[in-house]
Amino acid sequence: MASDLLVGPGHQRPGGGGSAGNWDGDLVKVGAERGDRCMIDWLLFMFVRFCLWLRYRITVTGLPKIRRRGRRGILFLPNHPALIDPVMVMATLYPSFRPRALADRHQIDRFFIRSLARRAGALSITDLAKAGGTVEGARSAIDQCVHALRNGDNLILYPGGQVTRQRLEDLRGNSGVEMILREMPDVRIVLIRTHGLWGSGFSWASGKAPNVGRTLRSGIRALLASGIFFAPRRRVTMDVVEPDDFPRHESRAAINRYLEGFFNHDAPPNTHVPRSIWHRGGVQIRPEPPSLAKSGDLTQVSPATRTMIGEFLTELTGIEDISDTARLAHDLGMDSLMVMELVTWLQTEFGMMPGGVDSLQTVGDVMLVAGGQAVSAGTHRLKDVSRTWFTHLTDPRCPEGLNKLTIPQAFLLQASRHPRAALVADQVSGVRTCGDVMLAVRLLCGPIEALPGSNIGIMLPASVAASIMYLSVLFAGKTPAMINWTQGPKNLAHCIEAAGVEAILTSRVLVERLETQGVVFGDVRNLFVYVEDIRAQLGRWKKLSAVLTARLGWWHLRGRAARAPETAAILFTSGSENIPKAVPLTHRNMLTNIADVYRCFSLKRHDSLLGILPPFHSFGLTSSVLLPLCVSLRVVYSPNPTDAATLAATIDAYRPSMLAGTPTFLDGIVRASWGDQLRSLRLVVSGAEKCPPRVYEALQRRCPQTIVLEGYGATECSPIIAVNHEDAHQPYTIGPVLRSLMHAVVDIDITRRVPTGSEGMLLVRGPSVFSGYLDYDGPSPFVEFEGKKWYVTGDLVTEDAHGVLRFAGRLKRFVKLGGEMVSLPAIETILEDWFADQHDEGPVLAVTSPSPEDRAEIVLFTTKPIAREAANQVIREVGMSGLHNIRRVIRIDELPHLGTGKTDYRALQQRLDDEPDHEGS
């Protein structure tokens, strides 16, 4: 019998099968046994019931029949059309069955929700798709379910594993139900079909991820405007069925087909119900959201990569003939565990990870990941942005004599002007004001001061935590050493030894995630000090003391700021052509650079920056940490620069006006964005590598209002050397040299300056240039020229009559042929301009040479089918001599790259050095 489940709080529907009345009766009976605890449960239950009644008219069928068959050891399998339906399901089942539910550990570890989940006996598991989980992790979650059912608990399991993105439930290859039935073939199975929520603000019917906070706030306002009790109610049906013909002994595909057939039977369309009585138009049927399409060109995936993927999928599934369009779940029968095995293999073979397990739907998606082209097309749900971010503003300002201060002094100077102004933000920490940052620094100084050694490693992604830890280390009188976790265990150990690091501040969440992705830390793990542990050790009295001290002023921090160590940061070169070198930079080095860069832009009160580069990247540390902290420029962080869809959504939500990144990351953001997500951007700064024309063009197409400013630098120069100015930018150039630097463009032998417009090597000197490497006995990076000491960049540039530079390549990658020095980067640039296209993500070729001089030859590594004759024809057509001809072409699936995104030429050269003698091809 059907009954309106929520007729009114505390009232039984006459003749209605006892649904509403039995809720109260069941809780009262249990209350006699469990006392006060059940009274709290009853109050919570009545509150939730009342809130649902205000907005929904829910009709339930079949529940009394389930109760008569017994109330223990039941596996409830509901569909998941909206984020609100778990509340409805729990409210329906809890009085009679008190079921437990699987819940994402990170989603329920929040204030208030944590206690509710604990009272409801939720089974906490890790979201495997987000955390890069393993097969073992998935099986562990299933084991928890089986254990609970064997103990007589009732369990709620969503077979789809997520909120539906379209009107119909699609279980793909999910195997959770099959795995449970394999262990407990006779377990009671009850299906729950909820209809009527598709089209609500809690669903994906709009084509965007539902925003719970915004939907709740809008709903509350509509309720108040409607007099609370008179708002329109959305009709929802909930069918509860225990089928006798469930295919519990059949295959996973048969089980999923049965579930999809039940869940999708008579599924209603996208239905809009007004929230308020004042909203006109009434109930409306709206168009279904379009399917999100992924970008990427499968024609750019090499035949070798295709072969490897085909062989692996055949071995995994037993299917021989596999097409690019074949769906992993529906056509190849791959379940979630098999997809996880595939993800692990992609990481091992290609060094590539998809944006999420859900982004792998077809064989073509797998190929795009392997080819480095994959961009997540899914819309990511972000937490609401605090109003403080948009309302508590201050004018960015660069004080005179900035380079005479320490970085802590520069920060205190800005923070004391407007302590309530928003400064930093991310999705974990929320929005933090200048005063919040000062308070955090005050709390952290003591624990960091107690750590061993004078140099403290920081291994954190771009985040509020990373910026606060960087400041706290300086205030504690120690030097931050920025640790790059992408460089492999050998280089990582070398960097730590060179910098004399005895402790590394990092996050347990980051370390666990990296290790699941195959990153090996080895003995370095013994040096980790987790920020979660430091936070847990800060007792209430310490926090209260810090707050009270803050009320009296920040005099105690001013003394620490003045006594900061001379070295402001230790960074490490990329190691693209050698082992990484430790680069110590002083406060004067870095603040001089900040002051120079500040003059290149017109920063305004409403400007803000999206910081995506990790702080171990010199460009990332300067642009995303020091610039915001020292001139009071708001910055919002996103920790993963490769998660382009999240970056585009972050721009849409926080509306930053500035973005700094490498061309590869910028291109990914453009490709993953849609609509007007990037509308707020007015300045995009590209650095760390030459920006290809296709990235300029892509940015111009997607956001024509944006000015692209390309720059150039070196870690040893803090790092920016030249950059285009906002009011005088020239595309495809790296702009003029910064004001505080002297420069010279000289011949390769460093005997004379070259004429204007001619190609030469760049030398620089000035207060932002470092003084020398730590623990280093190699060749000096400096040279005497015209009676002065200059830093040798090793890079080739041309300079026009107005002082604007154009990047031409790197001198360090030369080969001597026929008594002449031949520039490998120059050849590389010519070939990339000819063979690369707008669909490529990142470099597609690299030119290098074996180490020994007697084996000198020019070798082209490429992911494209480029014939040697075709490459040499291009070289001849641009006027280069025969000395520049390619001697060999080696096809590879993917160019090796470093964590900074640069090509790893050292790895390519090592491959040549290790191979036996060969004949030129």
JSON list of N, CA and C in Angstrom, two decimals, residues 559-613:
[
{"chain": "A", "resi": 559, "resn": "GLY", "atom": "N", "xyz": [60.15, 41.19, 16.25]},
{"chain": "A", "resi": 559, "resn": "GLY", "atom": "CA", "xyz": [61.51, 40.83, 16.62]},
{"chain": "A", "resi": 559, "resn": "GLY", "atom": "C", "xyz": [61.98, 39.61, 15.85]},
{"chain": "A", "resi": 560, "resn": "ARG", "atom": "N", "xyz": [61.13, 38.62, 15.72]},
{"chain": "A", "resi": 560, "resn": "ARG", "atom": "CA", "xyz": [61.49, 37.43, 14.95]},
{"chain": "A", "resi": 560, "resn": "ARG", "atom": "C", "xyz": [61.72, 37.78, 13.49]},
{"chain": "A", "resi": 561, "resn": "ALA", "atom": "N", "xyz": [60.89, 38.67, 12.94]},
{"chain": "A", "resi": 561, "resn": "ALA", "atom": "CA", "xyz": [61.02, 39.05, 11.53]},
{"chain": "A", "resi": 561, "resn": "ALA", "atom": "C", "xyz": [62.37, 39.69, 11.25]},
{"chain": "A", "resi": 562, "resn": "ALA", "atom": "N", "xyz": [62.85, 40.51, 12.18]},
{"chain": "A", "resi": 562, "resn": "ALA", "atom": "CA", "xyz": [64.13, 41.18, 11.99]},
{"chain": "A", "resi": 562, "resn": "ALA", "atom": "C", "xyz": [65.29, 40.20, 12.09]},
{"chain": "A", "resi": 563, "resn": "ARG", "atom": "N", "xyz": [65.10, 39.09, 12.83]},
{"chain": "A", "resi": 563, "resn": "ARG", "atom": "CA", "xyz": [66.18, 38.13, 13.04]},
{"chain": "A", "resi": 563, "resn": "ARG", "atom": "C", "xyz": [66.11, 36.94, 12.07]},
{"chain": "A", "resi": 564, "resn": "ALA", "atom": "N", "xyz": [65.35, 37.06, 11.01]},
{"chain": "A", "resi": 564, "resn": "ALA", "atom": "CA", "xyz": [65.22, 35.96, 10.06]},
{"chain": "A", "resi": 564, "resn": "ALA", "atom": "C", "xyz": [66.59, 35.63, 9.46]},
{"chain": "A", "resi": 565, "resn": "PRO", "atom": "N", "xyz": [66.84, 34.36, 9.13]},
{"chain": "A", "resi": 565, "resn": "PRO", "atom": "CA", "xyz": [68.14, 33.97, 8.56]},
{"chain": "A", "resi": 565, "resn": "PRO", "atom": "C", "xyz": [68.39, 34.67, 7.23]},
{"chain": "A", "resi": 566, "resn": "GLU", "atom": "N", "xyz": [69.66, 34.80, 6.87]},
{"chain": "A", "resi": 566, "resn": "GLU", "atom": "CA", "xyz": [70.02, 35.52, 5.65]},
{"chain": "A", "resi": 566, "resn": "GLU", "atom": "C", "xyz": [69.44, 34.86, 4.41]},
{"chain": "A", "resi": 567, "resn": "THR", "atom": "N", "xyz": [69.44, 33.52, 4.38]},
{"chain": "A", "resi": 567, "resn": "THR", "atom": "CA", "xyz": [68.90, 32.79, 3.23]},
{"chain": "A", "resi": 567, "resn": "THR", "atom": "C", "xyz": [67.39, 32.64, 3.38]},
{"chain": "A", "resi": 568, "resn": "ALA", "atom": "N", "xyz": [66.64, 33.12, 2.39]},
{"chain": "A", "resi": 568, "resn": "ALA", "atom": "CA", "xyz": [65.18, 33.11, 2.46]},
{"chain": "A", "resi": 568, "resn": "ALA", "atom": "C", "xyz": [64.59, 31.81, 1.92]},
{"chain": "A", "resi": 569, "resn": "ALA", "atom": "N", "xyz": [65.32, 31.11, 1.08]},
{"chain": "A", "resi": 569, "resn": "ALA", "atom": "CA", "xyz": [64.82, 29.85, 0.53]},
{"chain": "A", "resi": 569, "resn": "ALA", "atom": "C", "xyz": [65.96, 29.11, -0.15]},
{"chain": "A", "resi": 570, "resn": "ILE", "atom": "N", "xyz": [65.89, 27.79, -0.09]},
{"chain": "A", "resi": 570, "resn": "ILE", "atom": "CA", "xyz": [66.79, 26.94, -0.87]},
{"chain": "A", "resi": 570, "resn": "ILE", "atom": "C", "xyz": [65.93, 26.23, -1.90]},
{"chain": "A", "resi": 571, "resn": "LEU", "atom": "N", "xyz": [66.24, 26.49, -3.15]},
{"chain": "A", "resi": 571, "resn": "LEU", "atom": "CA", "xyz": [65.54, 25.84, -4.25]},
{"chain": "A", "resi": 571, "resn": "LEU", "atom": "C", "xyz": [66.52, 24.93, -4.98]},
{"chain": "A", "resi": 572, "resn": "PHE", "atom": "N", "xyz": [66.01, 24.15, -5.91]},
{"chain": "A", "resi": 572, "resn": "PHE", "atom": "CA", "xyz": [66.85, 23.21, -6.62]},
{"chain": "A", "resi": 572, "resn": "PHE", "atom": "C", "xyz": [66.61, 23.32, -8.12]},
{"chain": "A", "resi": 573, "resn": "THR", "atom": "N", "xyz": [67.70, 23.28, -8.88]},
{"chain": "A", "resi": 573, "resn": "THR", "atom": "CA", "xyz": [67.55, 23.31, -10.33]},
{"chain": "A", "resi": 573, "resn": "THR", "atom": "C", "xyz": [66.82, 22.06, -10.78]},
{"chain": "A", "resi": 574, "resn": "SER", "atom": "N", "xyz": [66.28, 22.12, -11.99]},
{"chain": "A", "resi": 574, "resn": "SER", "atom": "CA", "xyz": [65.41, 21.04, -12.46]},
{"chain": "A", "resi": 574, "resn": "SER", "atom": "C", "xyz": [66.15, 19.73, -12.68]},
{"chain": "A", "resi": 575, "resn": "GLY", "atom": "N", "xyz": [67.42, 19.81, -12.95]},
{"chain": "A", "resi": 575, "resn": "GLY", "atom": "CA", "xyz": [68.13, 18.56, -13.23]},
{"chain": "A", "resi": 575, "resn": "GLY", "atom": "C", "xyz": [67.84, 18.01, -14.61]},
{"chain": "A", "resi": 576, "resn": "SER", "atom": "N", "xyz": [67.37, 18.86, -15.51]},
{"chain": "A", "resi": 576, "resn": "SER", "atom": "CA", "xyz": [67.05, 18.38, -16.86]},
{"chain": "A", "resi": 576, "resn": "SER", "atom": "C", "xyz": [68.30, 17.98, -17.64]},
{"chain": "A", "resi": 577, "resn": "GLU", "atom": "N", "xyz": [69.48, 18.52, -17.27]},
{"chain": "A", "resi": 577, "resn": "GLU", "atom": "CA", "xyz": [70.71, 18.18, -17.97]},
{"chain": "A", "resi": 577, "resn": "GLU", "atom": "C", "xyz": [71.81, 17.72, -17.01]},
{"chain": "A", "resi": 578, "resn": "ASN", "atom": "N", "xyz": [71.54, 17.70, -15.71]},
{"chain": "A", "resi": 578, "resn": "ASN", "atom": "CA", "xyz": [72.52, 17.28, -14.73]},
{"chain": "A", "resi": 578, "resn": "ASN", "atom": "C", "xyz": [71.77, 16.98, -13.44]},
{"chain": "A", "resi": 579, "resn": "ILE", "atom": "N", "xyz": [72.51, 16.54, -12.41]},
{"chain": "A", "resi": 579, "resn": "ILE", "atom": "CA", "xyz": [71.85, 16.34, -11.13]},
{"chain": "A", "resi": 579, "resn": "ILE", "atom": "C", "xyz": [71.45, 17.70, -10.58]},
{"chain": "A", "resi": 580, "resn": "PRO", "atom": "N", "xyz": [70.36, 17.76, -9.80]},
{"chain": "A", "resi": 580, "resn": "PRO", "atom": "CA", "xyz": [69.90, 19.06, -9.27]},
{"chain": "A", "resi": 580, "resn": "PRO", "atom": "C", "xyz": [70.97, 19.72, -8.41]},
{"chain": "A", "resi": 581, "resn": "LYS", "atom": "N", "xyz": [71.04, 21.04, -8.51]},
{"chain": "A", "resi": 581, "resn": "LYS", "atom": "CA", "xyz": [71.96, 21.83, -7.70]},
{"chain": "A", "resi": 581, "resn": "LYS", "atom": "C", "xyz": [71.14, 22.68, -6.73]},
{"chain": "A", "resi": 582, "resn": "ALA", "atom": "N", "xyz": [71.65, 22.83, -5.50]},
{"chain": "A", "resi": 582, "resn": "ALA", "atom": "CA", "xyz": [70.96, 23.61, -4.46]},
{"chain": "A", "resi": 582, "resn": "ALA", "atom": "C", "xyz": [71.26, 25.09, -4.65]},
{"chain": "A", "resi": 583, "resn": "VAL", "atom": "N", "xyz": [70.19, 25.88, -4.77]},
{"chain": "A", "resi": 583, "resn": "VAL", "atom": "CA", "xyz": [70.31, 27.31, -5.04]},
{"chain": "A", "resi": 583, "resn": "VAL", "atom": "C", "xyz": [69.83, 28.09, -3.82]},
{"chain": "A", "resi": 584, "resn": "PRO", "atom": "N", "xyz": [70.75, 28.71, -3.06]},
{"chain": "A", "resi": 584, "resn": "PRO", "atom": "CA", "xyz": [70.32, 29.54, -1.93]},
{"chain": "A", "resi": 584, "resn": "PRO", "atom": "C", "xyz": [70.00, 30.96, -2.39]},
{"chain": "A", "resi": 585, "resn": "LEU", "atom": "N", "xyz": [68.82, 31.44, -2.03]},
{"chain": "A", "resi": 585, "resn": "LEU", "atom": "CA", "xyz": [68.41, 32.79, -2.40]},
{"chain": "A", "resi": 585, "resn": "LEU", "atom": "C", "xyz": [68.17, 33.60, -1.13]},
{"chain": "A", "resi": 586, "resn": "THR", "atom": "N", "xyz": [68.70, 34.83, -1.11]},
{"chain": "A", "resi": 586, "resn": "THR", "atom": "CA", "xyz": [68.56, 35.68, 0.06]},
{"chain": "A", "resi": 586, "resn": "THR", "atom": "C", "xyz": [67.27, 36.49, 0.00]},
{"chain": "A", "resi": 587, "resn": "HIS", "atom": "N", "xyz": [66.93, 37.13, 1.10]},
{"chain": "A", "resi": 587, "resn": "HIS", "atom": "CA", "xyz": [65.76, 38.01, 1.12]},
{"chain": "A", "resi": 587, "resn": "HIS", "atom": "C", "xyz": [65.93, 39.13, 0.10]},
{"chain": "A", "resi": 588, "resn": "ARG", "atom": "N", "xyz": [67.15, 39.67, 0.02]},
{"chain": "A", "resi": 588, "resn": "ARG", "atom": "CA", "xyz": [67.41, 40.74, -0.94]},
{"chain": "A", "resi": 588, "resn": "ARG", "atom": "C", "xyz": [67.22, 40.25, -2.36]},
{"chain": "A", "resi": 589, "resn": "ASN", "atom": "N", "xyz": [67.73, 39.03, -2.68]},
{"chain": "A", "resi": 589, "resn": "ASN", "atom": "CA", "xyz": [67.52, 38.47, -4.01]},
{"chain": "A", "resi": 589, "resn": "ASN", "atom": "C", "xyz": [66.04, 38.45, -4.37]},
{"chain": "A", "resi": 590, "resn": "MET", "atom": "N", "xyz": [65.24, 37.86, -3.51]},
{"chain": "A", "resi": 590, "resn": "MET", "atom": "CA", "xyz": [63.84, 37.59, -3.84]},
{"chain": "A", "resi": 590, "resn": "MET", "atom": "C", "xyz": [62.98, 38.84, -3.79]},
{"chain": "A", "resi": 591, "resn": "LEU", "atom": "N", "xyz": [63.21, 39.71, -2.82]},
{"chain": "A", "resi": 591, "resn": "LEU", "atom": "CA", "xyz": [62.38, 40.91, -2.72]},
{"chain": "A", "resi": 591, "resn": "LEU", "atom": "C", "xyz": [62.73, 41.92, -3.81]},
{"chain": "A", "resi": 592, "resn": "THR", "atom": "N", "xyz": [63.98, 41.93, -4.26]},
{"chain": "A", "resi": 592, "resn": "THR", "atom": "CA", "xyz": [64.32, 42.76, -5.42]},
{"chain": "A", "resi": 592, "resn": "THR", "atom": "C", "xyz": [63.54, 42.31, -6.64]},
{"chain": "A", "resi": 593, "resn": "ASN", "atom": "N", "xyz": [63.46, 40.98, -6.81]},
{"chain": "A", "resi": 593, "resn": "ASN", "atom": "CA", "xyz": [62.71, 40.43, -7.93]},
{"chain": "A", "resi": 593, "resn": "ASN", "atom": "C", "xyz": [61.23, 40.76, -7.83]},
{"chain": "A", "resi": 594, "resn": "ILE", "atom": "N", "xyz": [60.68, 40.67, -6.62]},
{"chain": "A", "resi": 594, "resn": "ILE", "atom": "CA", "xyz": [59.27, 41.00, -6.41]},
{"chain": "A", "resi": 594, "resn": "ILE", "atom": "C", "xyz": [59.00, 42.46, -6.76]},
{"chain": "A", "resi": 595, "resn": "ALA", "atom": "N", "xyz": [59.87, 43.36, -6.30]},
{"chain": "A", "resi": 595, "resn": "ALA", "atom": "CA", "xyz": [59.69, 44.79, -6.58]},
{"chain": "A", "resi": 595, "resn": "ALA", "atom": "C", "xyz": [59.76, 45.07, -8.08]},
{"chain": "A", "resi": 596, "resn": "ASP", "atom": "N", "xyz": [60.67, 44.40, -8.77]},
{"chain": "A", "resi": 596, "resn": "ASP", "atom": "CA", "xyz": [60.78, 44.58, -10.23]},
{"chain": "A", "resi": 596, "resn": "ASP", "atom": "C", "xyz": [59.52, 44.10, -10.94]},
{"chain": "A", "resi": 597, "resn": "VAL", "atom": "N", "xyz": [59.05, 42.91, -10.56]},
{"chain": "A", "resi": 597, "resn": "VAL", "atom": "CA", "xyz": [57.87, 42.34, -11.22]},
{"chain": "A", "resi": 597, "resn": "VAL", "atom": "C", "xyz": [56.64, 43.19, -10.94]},
{"chain": "A", "resi": 598, "resn": "TYR", "atom": "N", "xyz": [56.52, 43.71, -9.74]},
{"chain": "A", "resi": 598, "resn": "TYR", "atom": "CA", "xyz": [55.36, 44.53, -9.37]},
{"chain": "A", "resi": 598, "resn": "TYR", "atom": "C", "xyz": [55.20, 45.71, -10.32]},
{"chain": "A", "resi": 599, "resn": "ARG", "atom": "N", "xyz": [56.32, 46.29, -10.76]},
{"chain": "A", "resi": 599, "resn": "ARG", "atom": "CA", "xyz": [56.25, 47.46, -11.63]},
{"chain": "A", "resi": 599, "resn": "ARG", "atom": "C", "xyz": [55.80, 47.12, -13.05]},
{"chain": "A", "resi": 600, "resn": "CYS", "atom": "N", "xyz": [55.75, 45.83, -13.38]},
{"chain": "A", "resi": 600, "resn": "CYS", "atom": "CA", "xyz": [55.35, 45.41, -14.73]},
{"chain": "A", "resi": 600, "resn": "CYS", "atom": "C", "xyz": [53.84, 45.33, -14.89]},
{"chain": "A", "resi": 601, "resn": "PHE", "atom": "N", "xyz": [53.11, 45.36, -13.78]},
{"chain": "A", "resi": 601, "resn": "PHE", "atom": "CA", "xyz": [51.66, 45.23, -13.82]},
{"chain": "A", "resi": 601, "resn": "PHE", "atom": "C", "xyz": [51.00, 46.41, -13.12]},
{"chain": "A", "resi": 602, "resn": "SER", "atom": "N", "xyz": [49.75, 46.63, -13.44]},
{"chain": "A", "resi": 602, "resn": "SER", "atom": "CA", "xyz": [48.93, 47.63, -12.75]},
{"chain": "A", "resi": 602, "resn": "SER", "atom": "C", "xyz": [47.94, 46.90, -11.87]},
{"chain": "A", "resi": 603, "resn": "LEU", "atom": "N", "xyz": [48.36, 46.57, -10.65]},
{"chain": "A", "resi": 603, "resn": "LEU", "atom": "CA", "xyz": [47.52, 45.80, -9.75]},
{"chain": "A", "resi": 603, "resn": "LEU", "atom": "C", "xyz": [46.49, 46.70, -9.08]},
{"chain": "A", "resi": 604, "resn": "LYS", "atom": "N", "xyz": [45.26, 46.23, -9.05]},
{"chain": "A", "resi": 604, "resn": "LYS", "atom": "CA", "xyz": [44.16, 47.02, -8.51]},
{"chain": "A", "resi": 604, "resn": "LYS", "atom": "C", "xyz": [43.50, 46.29, -7.33]},
{"chain": "A", "resi": 605, "resn": "ARG", "atom": "N", "xyz": [42.59, 46.98, -6.68]},
{"chain": "A", "resi": 605, "resn": "ARG", "atom": "CA", "xyz": [41.96, 46.48, -5.46]},
{"chain": "A", "resi": 605, "resn": "ARG", "atom": "C", "xyz": [41.24, 45.16, -5.67]},
{"chain": "A", "resi": 606, "resn": "HIS", "atom": "N", "xyz": [40.62, 44.99, -6.83]},
{"chain": "A", "resi": 606, "resn": "HIS", "atom": "CA", "xyz": [39.83, 43.79, -7.08]},
{"chain": "A", "resi": 606, "resn": "HIS", "atom": "C", "xyz": [40.64, 42.68, -7.76]},
{"chain": "A", "resi": 607, "resn": "ASP", "atom": "N", "xyz": [41.92, 42.89, -7.96]},
{"chain": "A", "resi": 607, "resn": "ASP", "atom": "CA", "xyz": [42.74, 41.86, -8.58]},
{"chain": "A", "resi": 607, "resn": "ASP", "atom": "C", "xyz": [43.00, 40.70, -7.61]},
{"chain": "A", "resi": 608, "resn": "SER", "atom": "N", "xyz": [43.11, 39.52, -8.14]},
{"chain": "A", "resi": 608, "resn": "SER", "atom": "CA", "xyz": [43.51, 38.34, -7.37]},
{"chain": "A", "resi": 608, "resn": "SER", "atom": "C", "xyz": [44.15, 37.36, -8.33]},
{"chain": "A", "resi": 609, "resn": "LEU", "atom": "N", "xyz": [44.86, 36.39, -7.77]},
{"chain": "A", "resi": 609, "resn": "LEU", "atom": "CA", "xyz": [45.68, 35.46, -8.54]},
{"chain": "A", "resi": 609, "resn": "LEU", "atom": "C", "xyz": [45.27, 34.03, -8.26]},
{"chain": "A", "resi": 610, "resn": "LEU", "atom": "N", "xyz": [45.29, 33.18, -9.30]},
{"chain": "A", "resi": 610, "resn": "LEU", "atom": "CA", "xyz": [45.15, 31.74, -9.10]},
{"chain": "A", "resi": 610, "resn": "LEU", "atom": "C", "xyz": [46.55, 31.14, -9.08]},
{"chain": "A", "resi": 611, "resn": "GLY", "atom": "N", "xyz": [46.95, 30.55, -7.94]},
{"chain": "A", "resi": 611, "resn": "GLY", "atom": "CA", "xyz": [48.25, 29.94, -7.80]},
{"chain": "A", "resi": 611, "resn": "GLY", "atom": "C", "xyz": [48.17, 28.43, -7.99]},
{"chain": "A", "resi": 612, "resn": "ILE", "atom": "N", "xyz": [48.86, 27.91, -9.00]},
{"chain": "A", "resi": 612, "resn": "ILE", "atom": "CA", "xyz": [48.77, 26.48, -9.31]},
{"chain": "A", "resi": 612, "resn": "ILE", "atom": "C", "xyz": [50.12, 25.78, -9.28]},
{"chain": "A", "resi": 613, "resn": "LEU", "atom": "N", "xyz": [51.20, 26.54, -9.44]},
{"chain": "A", "resi": 613, "resn": "LEU", "atom": "CA", "xyz": [52.53, 25.91, -9.48]},
{"chain": "A", "resi": 613, "resn": "LEU", "atom": "C", "xyz": [52.99, 25.56, -8.08]}
]
